[in-house]
């Protein structure tokens, strides 16, 4: 079966969500590493924590949108030459990354809710995000905070590994296999012409 070029590429919505999530993840990772190395008295600590939480919430919403869009819109087919285990690995990496990007903000929210500091979260300085009630009021919330913090960092490391694997696979497909796995997720003039109906 021959596929048209437009059918072998991701659409504008999927492409935009993919690159937005990637950019936000890298920024959030950099902020997370930086803010945890600063003393609490540093004037940058509080703003960085708030920005980190804001970006985390944004990633959660974007990933929800990405998963919903993918469920309703089948992705372009993988190259026919891929072996079954390669297809399984690609699928596992994608859904593992989605899961990690959903669980990271949720565990972060648990950390904030269980924190004895009780600092409110205001996303981008505009939208208040309430604490999780049953976590904030739990008598063992110190243990919850410890477990959530460990889980949060573990997932961040796992997600970073998935991202590295994802990038390595895309480059391997492009430079070694010389197929269209990478280029189908890159912007193209045809994509915007199709969007504009020209």
Short mmCIF file of C-alpha atoms in Angstrom, two decimals:
data_model
loop_
_atom_site.label_atom_id
_atom_site.label_comp_id
_atom_site.label_asym_id
_atom_site.label_seq_id
_atom_site.Cartn_x
_atom_site.Cartn_y
_atom_site.Cartn_z
CA UNK A 1 0.00 0.00 0.00
CA UNK A 2 1.34 3.42 -0.93
CA UNK A 3 0.94 6.23 1.57
CA UNK A 4 0.64 9.88 0.52
CA UNK A 5 3.24 12.22 2.01
CA UNK A 6 0.62 13.91 4.24
CA UNK A 7 -0.37 10.50 5.64
CA UNK A 8 3.24 9.72 6.57
CA UNK A 9 3.61 12.89 8.66
CA UNK A 10 2.13 13.98 11.94
CA UNK A 11 -0.42 16.78 11.70
CA UNK A 12 0.03 20.30 13.00
CA UNK A 13 -1.73 19.63 16.33
CA UNK A 14 0.33 16.53 17.17
CA UNK A 15 3.52 18.20 16.02
CA UNK A 16 2.85 21.35 18.09
CA UNK A 17 2.01 19.38 21.22
CA UNK A 18 5.09 17.18 20.81
CA UNK A 19 7.54 20.08 20.61
CA UNK A 20 5.81 22.16 23.28
CA UNK A 21 5.96 19.24 25.73
CA UNK A 22 9.61 18.60 24.84
CA UNK A 23 10.56 22.25 25.40
CA UNK A 24 8.65 22.54 28.67
CA UNK A 25 10.13 19.27 29.96
CA UNK A 26 13.72 20.39 29.34
CA UNK A 27 13.07 23.77 30.97
CA UNK A 28 11.35 22.16 33.96
CA UNK A 29 14.22 19.70 34.38
CA UNK A 30 16.77 22.52 34.39
CA UNK A 31 14.73 24.54 36.88
CA UNK A 32 14.22 21.49 39.10
CA UNK A 33 17.95 20.81 39.33
CA UNK A 34 18.76 24.48 39.92
CA UNK A 35 16.13 25.23 42.58
CA UNK A 36 16.99 22.19 44.72
CA UNK A 37 20.60 23.35 44.93
CA UNK A 38 19.69 26.81 46.20
CA UNK A 39 19.30 27.58 49.90
CA UNK A 40 15.77 28.47 51.03
CA UNK A 41 16.97 31.99 51.79
CA UNK A 42 18.07 32.64 48.20
CA UNK A 43 15.75 35.20 46.54
CA UNK A 44 15.48 32.96 43.46
CA UNK A 45 14.30 29.87 45.32
CA UNK A 46 10.61 30.74 45.77
CA UNK A 47 10.07 32.09 42.21
CA UNK A 48 11.79 29.03 40.71
CA UNK A 49 9.65 26.64 42.74
CA UNK A 50 6.51 28.45 41.65
CA UNK A 51 7.63 28.43 38.01
CA UNK A 52 8.54 24.74 38.27
CA UNK A 53 5.06 23.94 39.58
CA UNK A 54 3.44 26.09 36.89
CA UNK A 55 5.34 24.36 34.11
CA UNK A 56 4.59 20.95 35.63
CA UNK A 57 0.85 21.70 35.56
CA UNK A 58 1.17 22.91 31.98
CA UNK A 59 2.95 19.71 30.94
CA UNK A 60 0.22 17.64 32.60
CA UNK A 61 -2.49 19.42 30.59
CA UNK A 62 -0.50 19.24 27.35
CA UNK A 63 0.17 15.51 27.77
CA UNK A 64 -3.53 14.89 28.49
CA UNK A 65 -4.32 16.75 25.26
CA UNK A 66 -1.63 14.80 23.39
CA UNK A 67 -2.93 11.42 24.58
CA UNK A 68 -6.52 12.39 23.76
CA UNK A 69 -5.50 13.61 20.30
CA UNK A 70 -3.53 10.44 19.62
CA UNK A 71 -6.47 8.28 20.72
CA UNK A 72 -8.71 10.06 18.23
CA UNK A 73 -6.15 10.40 15.42
CA UNK A 74 -4.05 7.43 14.38
CA UNK A 75 -0.34 8.29 14.02
CA UNK A 76 1.45 7.77 10.71
CA UNK A 77 2.56 4.16 10.18
CA UNK A 78 6.04 3.14 11.23
CA UNK A 79 8.41 2.00 8.46
CA UNK A 80 7.42 -1.43 7.19
CA UNK A 81 11.01 -2.66 7.59
CA UNK A 82 10.87 -2.44 11.39
CA UNK A 83 11.01 -5.75 13.23
CA UNK A 84 8.23 -6.64 15.71
CA UNK A 85 10.48 -6.05 18.73
CA UNK A 86 11.45 -2.62 17.36
CA UNK A 87 7.79 -1.69 17.03
CA UNK A 88 7.11 -2.95 20.55
CA UNK A 89 10.06 -0.95 21.90
CA UNK A 90 8.89 2.21 20.13
CA UNK A 91 5.39 1.80 21.54
CA UNK A 92 6.66 1.08 25.06
CA UNK A 93 8.95 4.12 24.97
CA UNK A 94 6.15 6.44 23.83
CA UNK A 95 3.60 5.29 26.39
CA UNK A 96 6.22 5.05 29.13
CA UNK A 97 7.15 8.66 28.47
CA UNK A 98 3.50 9.74 28.52
CA UNK A 99 3.01 7.95 31.84
CA UNK A 100 6.11 9.55 33.35
CA UNK A 101 5.08 13.03 32.21
CA UNK A 102 1.66 12.55 33.81
CA UNK A 103 2.94 11.06 37.06
CA UNK A 104 5.66 13.68 37.63
CA UNK A 105 3.24 16.61 38.08
CA UNK A 106 0.91 14.48 40.18
CA UNK A 107 3.68 13.44 42.58
CA UNK A 108 4.90 17.05 42.64
CA UNK A 109 1.40 18.13 43.65
CA UNK A 110 1.48 15.53 46.43
CA UNK A 111 4.82 16.89 47.67
CA UNK A 112 3.46 20.43 47.84
CA UNK A 113 0.25 19.28 49.51
CA UNK A 114 2.13 17.27 52.16
CA UNK A 115 4.77 19.91 52.84
CA UNK A 116 4.73 21.26 56.43
CA UNK A 117 5.52 24.71 54.98
CA UNK A 118 2.01 24.95 53.55
CA UNK A 119 3.12 27.31 50.78
CA UNK A 120 0.27 27.99 48.33
CA UNK A 121 0.71 27.29 44.63
CA UNK A 122 -0.29 30.03 42.21
CA UNK A 123 0.26 28.96 38.62
CA UNK A 124 2.10 31.69 36.72
CA UNK A 125 1.11 34.06 39.52
CA UNK A 126 -2.50 34.01 38.33
CA UNK A 127 -4.31 30.71 38.98
CA UNK A 128 -4.37 29.29 42.52
CA UNK A 129 -3.96 25.52 42.73
CA UNK A 130 -5.38 24.10 45.97
CA UNK A 131 -3.58 21.42 47.91
CA UNK A 132 -4.85 17.86 47.72
CA UNK A 133 -7.15 17.82 50.73
CA UNK A 134 -6.70 14.26 51.97
CA UNK A 135 -2.91 14.59 51.63
CA UNK A 136 -2.66 17.96 53.38
CA UNK A 137 -4.84 16.71 56.27
CA UNK A 138 -3.30 13.25 56.58
CA UNK A 139 -1.68 12.55 59.99
CA UNK A 140 1.24 10.82 58.24
CA UNK A 141 1.80 13.52 55.65
CA UNK A 142 5.52 13.72 56.46
CA UNK A 143 5.88 10.12 55.28
CA UNK A 144 3.77 10.93 52.23
CA UNK A 145 6.03 13.86 51.39
CA UNK A 146 9.13 11.66 51.68
CA UNK A 147 7.67 8.92 49.49
CA UNK A 148 6.31 11.40 46.95
CA UNK A 149 9.66 13.22 46.77
CA UNK A 150 11.55 9.99 46.13
CA UNK A 151 8.99 8.93 43.53
CA UNK A 152 9.08 12.34 41.86
CA UNK A 153 12.84 12.29 41.43
CA UNK A 154 12.86 8.66 40.34
CA UNK A 155 10.27 9.36 37.66
CA UNK A 156 12.24 12.42 36.54
CA UNK A 157 15.31 10.23 36.04
CA UNK A 158 13.27 7.58 34.22
CA UNK A 159 11.63 10.24 32.02
CA UNK A 160 15.05 11.68 31.18
CA UNK A 161 16.14 8.19 30.16
CA UNK A 162 13.08 7.80 27.96
CA UNK A 163 13.79 11.18 26.34
CA UNK A 164 17.41 10.24 25.70
CA UNK A 165 16.31 6.91 24.20
CA UNK A 166 13.68 8.69 22.11
CA UNK A 167 16.23 11.16 20.72
CA UNK A 168 18.81 8.43 20.09
CA UNK A 169 16.25 6.32 18.24
CA UNK A 170 15.14 9.27 16.10
CA UNK A 171 18.75 10.05 15.14
CA UNK A 172 19.48 6.37 14.46
CA UNK A 173 16.48 6.15 12.16
CA UNK A 174 17.53 9.32 10.35
CA UNK A 175 21.26 8.75 9.92
CA UNK A 176 21.56 4.93 9.98
CA UNK A 177 18.25 3.56 8.73
CA UNK A 178 17.63 6.66 6.57
CA UNK A 179 13.86 6.41 6.93
CA UNK A 180 11.26 9.09 7.70
CA UNK A 181 10.73 8.49 11.44
CA UNK A 182 12.41 11.79 12.39
CA UNK A 183 11.29 13.95 9.48
CA UNK A 184 7.62 13.09 9.95
CA UNK A 185 7.73 14.97 13.28
CA UNK A 186 9.51 18.02 11.85
CA UNK A 187 7.68 21.08 10.48
CA UNK A 188 7.34 21.28 6.72
CA UNK A 189 6.02 23.79 4.22
CA UNK A 190 3.54 21.19 2.98
CA UNK A 191 2.07 20.90 6.47
CA UNK A 192 1.25 24.60 6.65
CA UNK A 193 -0.01 24.66 3.05
CA UNK A 194 -2.38 21.80 3.93
CA UNK A 195 -3.46 23.69 7.07
CA UNK A 196 -4.27 26.76 4.99
CA UNK A 197 -5.97 24.71 2.27
CA UNK A 198 -3.53 25.72 -0.44
#
